[in-house]
PDB file of C-alpha atoms in Angstrom:
ATOM      1  CA  MET A  29      -0.074   0.069   0.062  1.00  0.00           C
ATOM      2  CA  ARG A  30       1.171   3.639  -0.890  1.00  0.00           C
ATOM      3  CA  ALA A  31       1.163   6.307   1.771  1.00  0.00           C
ATOM      4  CA  GLU A  32      -1.994   7.640   2.581  1.00  0.00           C
ATOM      5  CA  VAL A  33      -2.686  10.498   0.294  1.00  0.00           C
ATOM      6  CA  MET A  34      -2.447  14.183   1.778  1.00  0.00           C
ATOM      7  CA  GLN A  35      -4.909  16.486   0.339  1.00  0.00           C
ATOM      8  CA  GLY A  36      -4.373  20.729   0.290  1.00  0.00           C
ATOM      9  CA  PRO A  37      -2.709  23.110  -1.993  1.00  0.00           C
ATOM     10  CA  SER A  38       1.243  23.001  -1.393  1.00  0.00           C
ATOM     11  CA  GLN A  39       2.386  26.564  -2.443  1.00  0.00           C
ATOM     12  CA  THR A  40       4.972  27.162   0.005  1.00  0.00           C
ATOM     13  CA  GLU A  41       6.139  23.710  -0.834  1.00  0.00           C
ATOM     14  CA  VAL A  42       6.252  24.911  -4.783  1.00  0.00           C
ATOM     15  CA  LYS A  43       8.006  28.274  -3.730  1.00  0.00           C
ATOM     16  CA  LEU A  44      10.922  26.334  -1.998  1.00  0.00           C
ATOM     17  CA  THR A  45      11.344  24.389  -5.040  1.00  0.00           C
ATOM     18  CA  TYR A  46      11.547  26.990  -7.400  1.00  0.00           C
ATOM     19  CA  GLU A  47      13.849  29.140  -4.842  1.00  0.00           C
ATOM     20  CA  LEU A  48      16.107  26.115  -4.842  1.00  0.00           C
ATOM     21  CA  MET A  49      16.234  26.152  -8.415  1.00  0.00           C
ATOM     22  CA  LYS A  50      16.968  29.643  -8.918  1.00  0.00           C
ATOM     23  CA  THR A  51      19.795  29.652  -6.277  1.00  0.00           C
ATOM     24  CA  ASN A  52      21.586  26.397  -7.627  1.00  0.00           C
ATOM     25  CA  PHE A  53      21.241  28.117 -10.916  1.00  0.00           C
ATOM     26  CA  LYS A  54      22.998  31.264  -9.696  1.00  0.00           C
ATOM     27  CA  CYS A  55      25.587  29.361  -8.127  1.00  0.00           C
ATOM     28  CA  LYS A  56      26.444  27.641 -11.087  1.00  0.00           C
ATOM     29  CA  MET A  57      26.729  30.417 -13.147  1.00  0.00           C
ATOM     30  CA  ILE A  58      28.704  32.143 -10.536  1.00  0.00           C
ATOM     31  CA  ASN A  59      30.965  29.268 -10.423  1.00  0.00           C
ATOM     32  CA  MET A  60      31.383  28.838 -14.308  1.00  0.00           C
ATOM     33  CA  SER A  61      32.274  32.751 -14.118  1.00  0.00           C
ATOM     34  CA  SER A  62      35.245  32.226 -12.155  1.00  0.00           C
ATOM     35  CA  LYS A  63      36.652  29.530 -14.268  1.00  0.00           C
ATOM     36  CA  LEU A  64      36.651  31.805 -17.429  1.00  0.00           C
ATOM     37  CA  ARG A  65      39.911  32.894 -18.363  1.00  0.00           C
ATOM     38  CA  GLU A  66      40.751  36.347 -20.056  1.00  0.00           C
ATOM     39  CA  ASP A  67      41.096  34.714 -23.556  1.00  0.00           C
ATOM     40  CA  ASP A  68      37.678  32.922 -23.328  1.00  0.00           C
ATOM     41  CA  LEU A  69      36.011  36.041 -22.799  1.00  0.00           C
ATOM     42  CA  GLN A  70      37.378  37.675 -26.030  1.00  0.00           C
ATOM     43  CA  LYS A  71      35.905  34.507 -27.604  1.00  0.00           C
ATOM     44  CA  LEU A  72      32.884  34.820 -25.668  1.00  0.00           C
ATOM     45  CA  ARG A  73      32.430  38.371 -26.632  1.00  0.00           C
ATOM     46  CA  TYR A  74      32.784  37.682 -30.369  1.00  0.00           C
ATOM     47  CA  TYR A  75      30.494  34.778 -30.289  1.00  0.00           C
ATOM     48  CA  LEU A  76      27.812  36.798 -28.923  1.00  0.00           C
ATOM     49  CA  GLU A  77      28.289  40.138 -30.745  1.00  0.00           C
ATOM     50  CA  GLY A  78      24.772  40.742 -32.342  1.00  0.00           C
ATOM     51  CA  VAL A  79      23.230  38.531 -29.916  1.00  0.00           C
ATOM     52  CA  ILE A  80      23.162  40.723 -27.047  1.00  0.00           C
ATOM     53  CA  PRO A  81      24.428  44.248 -26.571  1.00  0.00           C
ATOM     54  CA  ILE A  82      28.052  42.964 -25.379  1.00  0.00           C
ATOM     55  CA  ASN A  83      29.856  46.246 -25.109  1.00  0.00           C
ATOM     56  CA  ASN A  84      27.722  46.902 -21.955  1.00  0.00           C
ATOM     57  CA  CYS A  85      29.420  44.241 -20.291  1.00  0.00           C
ATOM     58  CA  SER A  86      32.657  44.699 -18.143  1.00  0.00           C
ATOM     59  CA  ASP A  87      33.317  40.782 -17.059  1.00  0.00           C
ATOM     60  CA  SER A  88      31.739  37.436 -17.185  1.00  0.00           C
ATOM     61  CA  MET A  89      29.248  38.099 -14.829  1.00  0.00           C
ATOM     62  CA  ASP A  90      27.817  41.025 -16.467  1.00  0.00           C
ATOM     63  CA  ILE A  91      27.552  38.672 -19.558  1.00  0.00           C
ATOM     64  CA  LEU A  92      25.661  36.154 -18.001  1.00  0.00           C
ATOM     65  CA  ARG A  93      23.412  38.554 -16.040  1.00  0.00           C
ATOM     66  CA  LEU A  94      22.512  40.200 -19.348  1.00  0.00           C
ATOM     67  CA  LEU A  95      21.668  36.455 -20.657  1.00  0.00           C
ATOM     68  CA  GLU A  96      19.435  35.850 -18.283  1.00  0.00           C
ATOM     69  CA  HIS A  97      17.864  39.369 -18.608  1.00  0.00           C
ATOM     70  CA  GLU A  98      17.247  38.704 -22.126  1.00  0.00           C
ATOM     71  CA  ALA A  99      15.990  35.083 -21.536  1.00  0.00           C
ATOM     72  CA  ARG A 100      18.862  33.160 -23.524  1.00  0.00           C
ATOM     73  CA  ILE A 101      19.501  31.530 -20.341  1.00  0.00           C
ATOM     74  CA  SER A 102      17.347  30.645 -16.934  1.00  0.00           C
ATOM     75  CA  TRP A 103      17.479  28.094 -14.261  1.00  0.00           C
ATOM     76  CA  ASP A 104      15.327  25.663 -16.165  1.00  0.00           C
ATOM     77  CA  ASN A 105      17.232  26.457 -19.946  1.00  0.00           C
ATOM     78  CA  ILE A 106      20.765  26.279 -20.081  1.00  0.00           C
ATOM     79  CA  ASN A 107      21.049  25.074 -23.679  1.00  0.00           C
ATOM     80  CA  PHE A 108      22.622  28.706 -24.984  1.00  0.00           C
ATOM     81  CA  VAL A 109      25.115  28.867 -22.282  1.00  0.00           C
ATOM     82  CA  LYS A 110      26.571  25.331 -22.936  1.00  0.00           C
ATOM     83  CA  LYS A 111      26.379  25.674 -26.728  1.00  0.00           C
ATOM     84  CA  ALA A 112      28.886  29.055 -26.160  1.00  0.00           C
ATOM     85  CA  MET A 113      30.840  27.288 -23.760  1.00  0.00           C
ATOM     86  CA  GLY A 114      31.362  24.585 -26.475  1.00  0.00           C
ATOM     87  CA  SER A 115      31.879  27.196 -29.405  1.00  0.00           C
ATOM     88  CA  ILE A 116      35.086  28.717 -27.301  1.00  0.00           C
ATOM     89  CA  THR A 117      36.090  25.094 -26.603  1.00  0.00           C
ATOM     90  CA  ARG A 118      35.427  25.044 -22.735  1.00  0.00           C
ATOM     91  CA  GLN A 119      34.402  21.438 -22.948  1.00  0.00           C
ATOM     92  CA  ASP A 120      35.236  21.128 -19.497  1.00  0.00           C
ATOM     93  CA  LEU A 121      32.554  23.717 -18.380  1.00  0.00           C
ATOM     94  CA  VAL A 122      30.133  21.705 -20.987  1.00  0.00           C
ATOM     95  CA  GLU A 123      30.380  18.984 -18.762  1.00  0.00           C
ATOM     96  CA  ASP A 124      29.973  20.705 -15.656  1.00  0.00           C
ATOM     97  CA  LEU A 125      26.872  22.181 -16.840  1.00  0.00           C
ATOM     98  CA  THR A 126      25.368  19.029 -18.200  1.00  0.00           C
ATOM     99  CA  LYS A 127      26.048  17.486 -14.226  1.00  0.00           C
ATOM    100  CA  TYR A 128      24.152  20.366 -13.188  1.00  0.00           C
ATOM    101  CA  GLU A 129      21.215  19.638 -15.392  1.00  0.00           C
ATOM    102  CA  VAL A 130      21.252  15.798 -14.323  1.00  0.00           C
ATOM    103  CA  LYS A 131      21.024  16.883 -10.552  1.00  0.00           C
ATOM    104  CA  ARG A 132      18.398  19.558 -11.536  1.00  0.00           C
ATOM    105  CA  ASN A 133      16.069  17.060 -13.248  1.00  0.00           C
ATOM    106  CA  LEU A 134      16.716  14.104 -10.783  1.00  0.00           C
ATOM    107  CA  THR A 135      15.651  16.972  -7.924  1.00  0.00           C
ATOM    108  CA  LEU A 136      12.845  17.734  -9.564  1.00  0.00           C
ATOM    109  CA  LEU A 137      11.696  14.226 -10.604  1.00  0.00           C
ATOM    110  CA  LEU A 138      11.726  12.922  -7.202  1.00  0.00           C
ATOM    111  CA  ASP A 139      10.098  16.042  -5.960  1.00  0.00           C
ATOM    112  CA  PHE A 140       6.906  15.192  -8.664  1.00  0.00           C
ATOM    113  CA  TYR A 141       7.374  11.522  -7.469  1.00  0.00           C
ATOM    114  CA  ALA A 142       6.942  12.027  -4.142  1.00  0.00           C
ATOM    115  CA  LYS A 143       4.288  14.782  -4.441  1.00  0.00           C
ATOM    116  CA  SER A 144       2.208  12.843  -6.871  1.00  0.00           C
ATOM    117  CA  ASN A 145       2.008   9.976  -4.080  1.00  0.00           C
ATOM    118  CA  LEU A 146       1.343  12.269  -1.095  1.00  0.00           C
ATOM    119  CA  GLY A 147      -1.265  13.976  -3.241  1.00  0.00           C
ATOM    120  CA  LEU A 148       0.497  17.256  -2.965  1.00  0.00           C
ATOM    121  CA  ASP A 149       0.608  20.032  -5.516  1.00  0.00           C
ATOM    122  CA  SER A 150       3.247  18.644  -8.207  1.00  0.00           C
ATOM    123  CA  ASN A 151       2.406  21.026 -11.146  1.00  0.00           C
ATOM    124  CA  PHE A 152       5.849  22.768 -10.700  1.00  0.00           C
ATOM    125  CA  CYS A 153       7.152  23.898 -14.051  1.00  0.00           C
ATOM    126  CA  ASP A 154       5.786  20.647 -15.590  1.00  0.00           C
ATOM    127  CA  ASN A 155       5.119  22.538 -18.979  1.00  0.00           C
ATOM    128  CA  LYS A 156       8.797  23.306 -19.263  1.00  0.00           C
ATOM    129  CA  LEU A 157      10.744  19.960 -18.127  1.00  0.00           C
ATOM    130  CA  GLY A 158       8.183  17.738 -18.685  1.00  0.00           C
ATOM    131  CA  MET A 159       9.014  16.003 -15.265  1.00  0.00           C
ATOM    132  CA  ASN A 160       5.644  14.795 -14.397  1.00  0.00           C
ATOM    133  CA  MET A 161       5.502  12.362 -17.596  1.00  0.00           C
ATOM    134  CA  VAL A 162       8.723  10.479 -16.342  1.00  0.00           C
ATOM    135  CA  ALA A 163       7.184  10.377 -12.800  1.00  0.00           C
ATOM    136  CA  SER A 164       4.283   9.112 -13.690  1.00  0.00           C
ATOM    137  CA  ARG A 165       5.368   6.393 -15.991  1.00  0.00           C
ATOM    138  CA  LEU A 166       8.179   5.549 -13.039  1.00  0.00           C
ATOM    139  CA  ARG A 167       5.213   5.369 -10.456  1.00  0.00           C
ATOM    140  CA  LYS A 168       2.874   2.763 -12.723  1.00  0.00           C
ATOM    141  CA  ILE A 169       6.260   0.996 -12.982  1.00  0.00           C
ATOM    142  CA  MET A 170       6.215   0.487  -9.085  1.00  0.00           C
ATOM    143  CA  ASP A 171       2.197   0.003  -9.092  1.00  0.00           C
ATOM    144  CA  SER A 172       3.100  -2.884 -11.105  1.00  0.00           C
ATOM    145  CA  ALA A 173       5.295  -4.613  -8.493  1.00  0.00           C
ATOM    146  CA  LEU A 174       3.694  -3.348  -5.018  1.00  0.00           C
ATOM    147  CA  GLU A 175       2.462  -6.821  -4.304  1.00  0.00           C
ATOM    148  CA  SER A 176       5.546  -8.330  -4.288  1.00  0.00           C
ATOM    149  CA  VAL A 177       8.138  -5.720  -3.572  1.00  0.00           C
ATOM    150  CA  LYS A 178       7.898  -4.839   0.248  1.00  0.00           C
ATOM    151  CA  ILE A 179       9.519  -1.442   0.064  1.00  0.00           C
ATOM    152  CA  ARG A 180       8.512  -0.479   3.652  1.00  0.00           C
ATOM    153  CA  SER A 181      10.671  -2.542   5.282  1.00  0.00           C
ATOM    154  CA  ILE A 182      13.632  -0.674   3.778  1.00  0.00           C
ATOM    155  CA  CYS A 183      12.082   2.722   4.296  1.00  0.00           C
ATOM    156  CA  SER A 184      10.813   2.627   8.292  1.00  0.00           C
ATOM    157  CA  THR A 185      14.134   4.058   9.387  1.00  0.00           C
ATOM    158  CA  VAL A 186      14.294   6.896   7.183  1.00  0.00           C
ATOM    159  CA  GLU A 187      13.803  10.364   8.938  1.00  0.00           C
ATOM    160  CA  SER A 188      16.677  12.340   7.562  1.00  0.00           C
ATOM    161  CA  SER A 189      18.693  12.701   4.633  1.00  0.00           C
ATOM    162  CA  ARG A 190      21.676  11.313   6.460  1.00  0.00           C
ATOM    163  CA  ASP A 191      19.335   8.096   6.795  1.00  0.00           C
ATOM    164  CA  LEU A 192      18.216   8.250   3.141  1.00  0.00           C
ATOM    165  CA  LYS A 193      21.792   8.244   1.871  1.00  0.00           C
ATOM    166  CA  LYS A 194      22.602   5.167   3.804  1.00  0.00           C
ATOM    167  CA  VAL A 195      19.958   3.493   2.683  1.00  0.00           C
ATOM    168  CA  LEU A 196      21.051   4.551  -1.131  1.00  0.00           C
ATOM    169  CA  MET A 197      24.303   3.642  -0.343  1.00  0.00           C
ATOM    170  CA  ALA A 198      23.608   0.123   0.672  1.00  0.00           C
ATOM    171  CA  LEU A 199      21.215  -0.612  -2.193  1.00  0.00           C
ATOM    172  CA  GLU A 200      23.642   0.754  -4.507  1.00  0.00           C
ATOM    173  CA  GLU A 201      26.051  -1.920  -2.693  1.00  0.00           C
ATOM    174  CA  LYS A 202      24.255  -4.720  -3.344  1.00  0.00           C
ATOM    175  CA  MET A 203      23.795  -3.736  -7.106  1.00  0.00           C
ATOM    176  CA  ASP A 204      27.781  -3.146  -7.148  1.00  0.00           C
ATOM    177  CA  GLU A 205      28.014  -7.157  -7.048  1.00  0.00           C
ATOM    178  CA  GLU A 206      27.188  -7.261 -11.169  1.00  0.00           C
ATOM    179  CA  PRO A 207      29.847  -5.998 -13.545  1.00  0.00           C
ATOM    180  CA  SER A 208      28.316  -2.601 -13.757  1.00  0.00           C
ATOM    181  CA  LEU A 209      25.006  -0.609 -12.832  1.00  0.00           C
ATOM    182  CA  SER A 210      22.665  -1.225 -15.716  1.00  0.00           C
ATOM    183  CA  TRP A 211      19.713   1.490 -16.682  1.00  0.00           C
ATOM    184  CA  ASP A 212      17.428  -1.279 -15.259  1.00  0.00           C
ATOM    185  CA  ASP A 213      19.287  -0.936 -11.982  1.00  0.00           C
ATOM    186  CA  PHE A 214      19.344   3.140 -11.963  1.00  0.00           C
ATOM    187  CA  THR A 215      15.702   3.185 -12.645  1.00  0.00           C
ATOM    188  CA  MET A 216      15.320   0.927  -9.972  1.00  0.00           C
ATOM    189  CA  LEU A 217      17.484   3.362  -7.612  1.00  0.00           C
ATOM    190  CA  VAL A 218      15.135   6.315  -8.427  1.00  0.00           C
ATOM    191  CA  ILE A 219      11.957   4.196  -7.903  1.00  0.00           C
ATOM    192  CA  PHE A 220      13.201   3.337  -4.639  1.00  0.00           C
ATOM    193  CA  ALA A 221      14.449   6.596  -3.720  1.00  0.00           C
ATOM    194  CA  GLY A 222      11.254   8.236  -4.579  1.00  0.00           C
ATOM    195  CA  GLU A 223       9.244   5.671  -2.584  1.00  0.00           C
ATOM    196  CA  ILE A 224      11.563   6.348   0.304  1.00  0.00           C
ATOM    197  CA  ILE A 225      11.109   9.986   0.243  1.00  0.00           C
ATOM    198  CA  THR A 226       7.382   9.182  -0.078  1.00  0.00           C
ATOM    199  CA  ILE A 227       6.985   7.215   2.991  1.00  0.00           C
ATOM    200  CA  ALA A 228       9.312   9.550   5.187  1.00  0.00           C
ATOM    201  CA  SER A 229       7.262  12.680   4.073  1.00  0.00           C
ATOM    202  CA  ALA A 230       4.184  10.823   4.638  1.00  0.00           C
ATOM    203  CA  ASP A 231       3.271  13.102   7.899  1.00  0.00           C
ATOM    204  CA  GLU A 232       2.215  16.654   7.339  1.00  0.00           C
ATOM    205  CA  GLU A 233       5.213  17.779   9.749  1.00  0.00           C
ATOM    206  CA  GLN A 234       7.698  15.701   7.828  1.00  0.00           C
ATOM    207  CA  GLN A 235       6.840  17.522   4.354  1.00  0.00           C
ATOM    208  CA  GLU A 236       9.183  20.554   5.285  1.00  0.00           C
ATOM    209  CA  SER A 237      12.203  18.021   4.541  1.00  0.00           C
ATOM    210  CA  LEU A 238      10.733  16.226   1.443  1.00  0.00           C
ATOM    211  CA  LEU A 239      12.836  18.689  -0.834  1.00  0.00           C
ATOM    212  CA  ASP A 240      16.014  18.164   1.419  1.00  0.00           C
ATOM    213  CA  LEU A 241      15.426  14.276   0.840  1.00  0.00           C
ATOM    214  CA  CYS A 242      15.068  15.007  -2.757  1.00  0.00           C
ATOM    215  CA  THR A 243      18.275  16.778  -3.175  1.00  0.00           C
ATOM    216  CA  THR A 244      20.144  14.186  -0.911  1.00  0.00           C
ATOM    217  CA  ALA A 245      18.770  11.372  -3.224  1.00  0.00           C
ATOM    218  CA  ALA A 246      19.873  13.358  -6.326  1.00  0.00           C
ATOM    219  CA  ASP A 247      23.188  13.982  -5.170  1.00  0.00           C
ATOM    220  CA  GLU A 248      24.025  10.209  -4.668  1.00  0.00           C
ATOM    221  CA  LEU A 249      21.808   9.511  -8.205  1.00  0.00           C
ATOM    222  CA  CYS A 250      23.640  11.859 -10.440  1.00  0.00           C
ATOM    223  CA  SER A 251      27.117  10.578 -10.838  1.00  0.00           C
ATOM    224  CA  ARG A 252      25.519   7.026 -11.502  1.00  0.00           C
ATOM    225  CA  MET A 253      23.733   8.356 -13.961  1.00  0.00           C
ATOM    226  CA  ASN A 254      26.448  10.662 -15.603  1.00  0.00           C
ATOM    227  CA  ALA A 255      28.787   7.419 -15.778  1.00  0.00           C
ATOM    228  CA  ARG A 256      26.205   5.525 -17.638  1.00  0.00           C
ATOM    229  CA  GLY A 257      24.756   7.940 -19.864  1.00  0.00           C
ATOM    230  CA  ASN A 258      22.560  11.157 -20.230  1.00  0.00           C
ATOM    231  CA  TRP A 259      19.178  12.255 -18.961  1.00  0.00           C
ATOM    232  CA  ASN A 260      17.686  11.324 -22.438  1.00  0.00           C
ATOM    233  CA  ASP A 261      18.505   7.737 -22.362  1.00  0.00           C
ATOM    234  CA  PHE A 262      17.312   7.494 -19.247  1.00  0.00           C
ATOM    235  CA  LYS A 263      14.046   8.855 -20.208  1.00  0.00           C
ATOM    236  CA  ASN A 264      13.881   6.352 -23.118  1.00  0.00           C
ATOM    237  CA  HIS A 265      14.638   3.421 -20.926  1.00  0.00           C
ATOM    238  CA  VAL A 266      11.794   4.640 -18.681  1.00  0.00           C
ATOM    239  CA  LYS A 267       9.901   4.813 -21.512  1.00  0.00           C
ATOM    240  CA  GLU A 268      10.510   1.622 -22.894  1.00  0.00           C
ATOM    241  CA  VAL A 269      10.189  -0.039 -19.318  1.00  0.00           C
ATOM    242  CA  HIS A 270       6.735   1.361 -18.910  1.00  0.00           C
ATOM    243  CA  ARG A 271       5.622   0.471 -22.418  1.00  0.00           C
ATOM    244  CA  PHE A 272       6.689  -3.332 -21.450  1.00  0.00           C
ATOM    245  CA  VAL A 273       4.669  -3.161 -18.199  1.00  0.00           C
ATOM    246  CA  GLN A 274       1.732  -1.544 -19.712  1.00  0.00           C
ATOM    247  CA  GLU A 275       1.553  -4.447 -22.419  1.00  0.00           C
ATOM    248  CA  ASN A 276       1.708  -6.812 -19.633  1.00  0.00           C
ATOM    249  CA  ILE A 277      -0.929  -5.211 -17.607  1.00  0.00           C
ATOM    250  CA  ASP A 278      -3.204  -4.923 -20.836  1.00  0.00           C
ATOM    251  CA  SER A 279      -2.683  -8.894 -21.785  1.00  0.00           C
ATOM    252  CA  ASN A 280      -3.442  -9.696 -18.381  1.00  0.00           C
ATOM    253  CA  HIS A 281      -6.772  -7.744 -18.902  1.00  0.00           C
ATOM    254  CA  ASN A 282      -7.710  -9.109 -22.129  1.00  0.00           C
ATOM    255  CA  LEU A 283      -9.252 -12.687 -21.942  1.00  0.00           C
ATOM    256  CA  SER A 284      -8.916 -15.158 -24.631  1.00  0.00           C
ATOM    257  CA  SER A 285     -12.372 -16.557 -26.093  1.00  0.00           C
ATOM    258  CA  GLN A 286     -11.085 -19.788 -24.288  1.00  0.00           C
ATOM    259  CA  GLU A 287     -10.888 -18.278 -20.880  1.00  0.00           C
ATOM    260  CA  ILE A 288     -14.297 -15.991 -21.537  1.00  0.00           C
ATOM    261  CA  ALA A 289     -16.049 -19.345 -22.345  1.00  0.00           C
ATOM    262  CA  LYS A 290     -15.100 -20.953 -19.250  1.00  0.00           C
ATOM    263  CA  VAL A 291     -16.131 -18.176 -17.178  1.00  0.00           C
ATOM    264  CA  VAL A 292     -19.549 -18.395 -18.890  1.00  0.00           C
ATOM    265  CA  GLN A 293     -19.550 -22.443 -18.237  1.00  0.00           C
ATOM    266  CA  GLN A 294     -18.591 -21.892 -14.896  1.00  0.00           C
ATOM    267  CA  PHE A 295     -21.489 -18.910 -14.064  1.00  0.00           C
ATOM    268  CA  ARG A 296     -23.867 -21.245 -15.705  1.00  0.00           C
ATOM    269  CA  GLU A 297     -22.924 -24.064 -13.702  1.00  0.00           C
ATOM    270  CA  ALA A 298     -22.973 -22.037 -10.337  1.00  0.00           C
ATOM    271  CA  VAL A 299     -26.191 -19.982 -10.759  1.00  0.00           C
ATOM    272  CA  PHE A 300     -28.402 -21.325 -13.813  1.00  0.00           C
ATOM    273  CA  LEU A 301     -28.101 -24.874 -13.452  1.00  0.00           C
ATOM    274  CA  PRO A 302     -28.879 -25.043  -9.221  1.00  0.00           C
ATOM    275  CA  VAL A 303     -32.037 -22.645 -10.359  1.00  0.00           C
ATOM    276  CA  GLY A 304     -33.267 -25.356 -13.247  1.00  0.00           C
ATOM    277  CA  ASN A 305     -33.367 -27.756 -10.469  1.00  0.00           C
ATOM    278  CA  LEU A 306     -35.922 -26.168  -8.370  1.00  0.00           C
TER     279      LEU A 306
END
């Protein structure tokens, strides 16, 4: 059984999530700015000529602020700045920005997953990043195994970010017995993290820590994803697993003509034949 659904809006939670995403984005831009050399700035100025009024910018932070002001970059879309860093041959910064994206996406995905389970507002930024679809597919995958997977047995001790980290590490250790972590294993870890966060946040008093738990889990998971592939690879794998699960559910719901005939015969024998003998 899933955690009991909690009713009511969560505007405070939505605001906290938005503020965290904005803060993380600004921290990443500051960090990237500190790594840009003078020759990088010269190349960047040339790259941005005609795109933004570059002459008004005195340093890299001015450039990034202007790009944000012109809606070229934002916390949920850093494609332009990634392309710019690639164009000035700073592949290290492209990789760093990609890691930021993965952690951001995993944090939001787990936030969606847990809040959907708890019946809380989980519509934050869905139109932009489409997290609700991925979370919905993961939840349906988990639903297909709820009867056979006793997730609560490994969730009952999770009350803090430290506890969550320990549980995820224990799960990873078991998976590390295999030669390498597969997409199936990684998907399993994400689902387990979502379920653990759901159960740990089931009480209204504990929901304030939900976002902290999502961030902790994302920290643990992002390096695994980066080692395996990228975000689109993960989404495609989830889509494929969900399709397989859904097909199995549909096939189980579709009775063959022989099964239908058997049901009719059993019903006839159980109900109508006794009536006819009265």
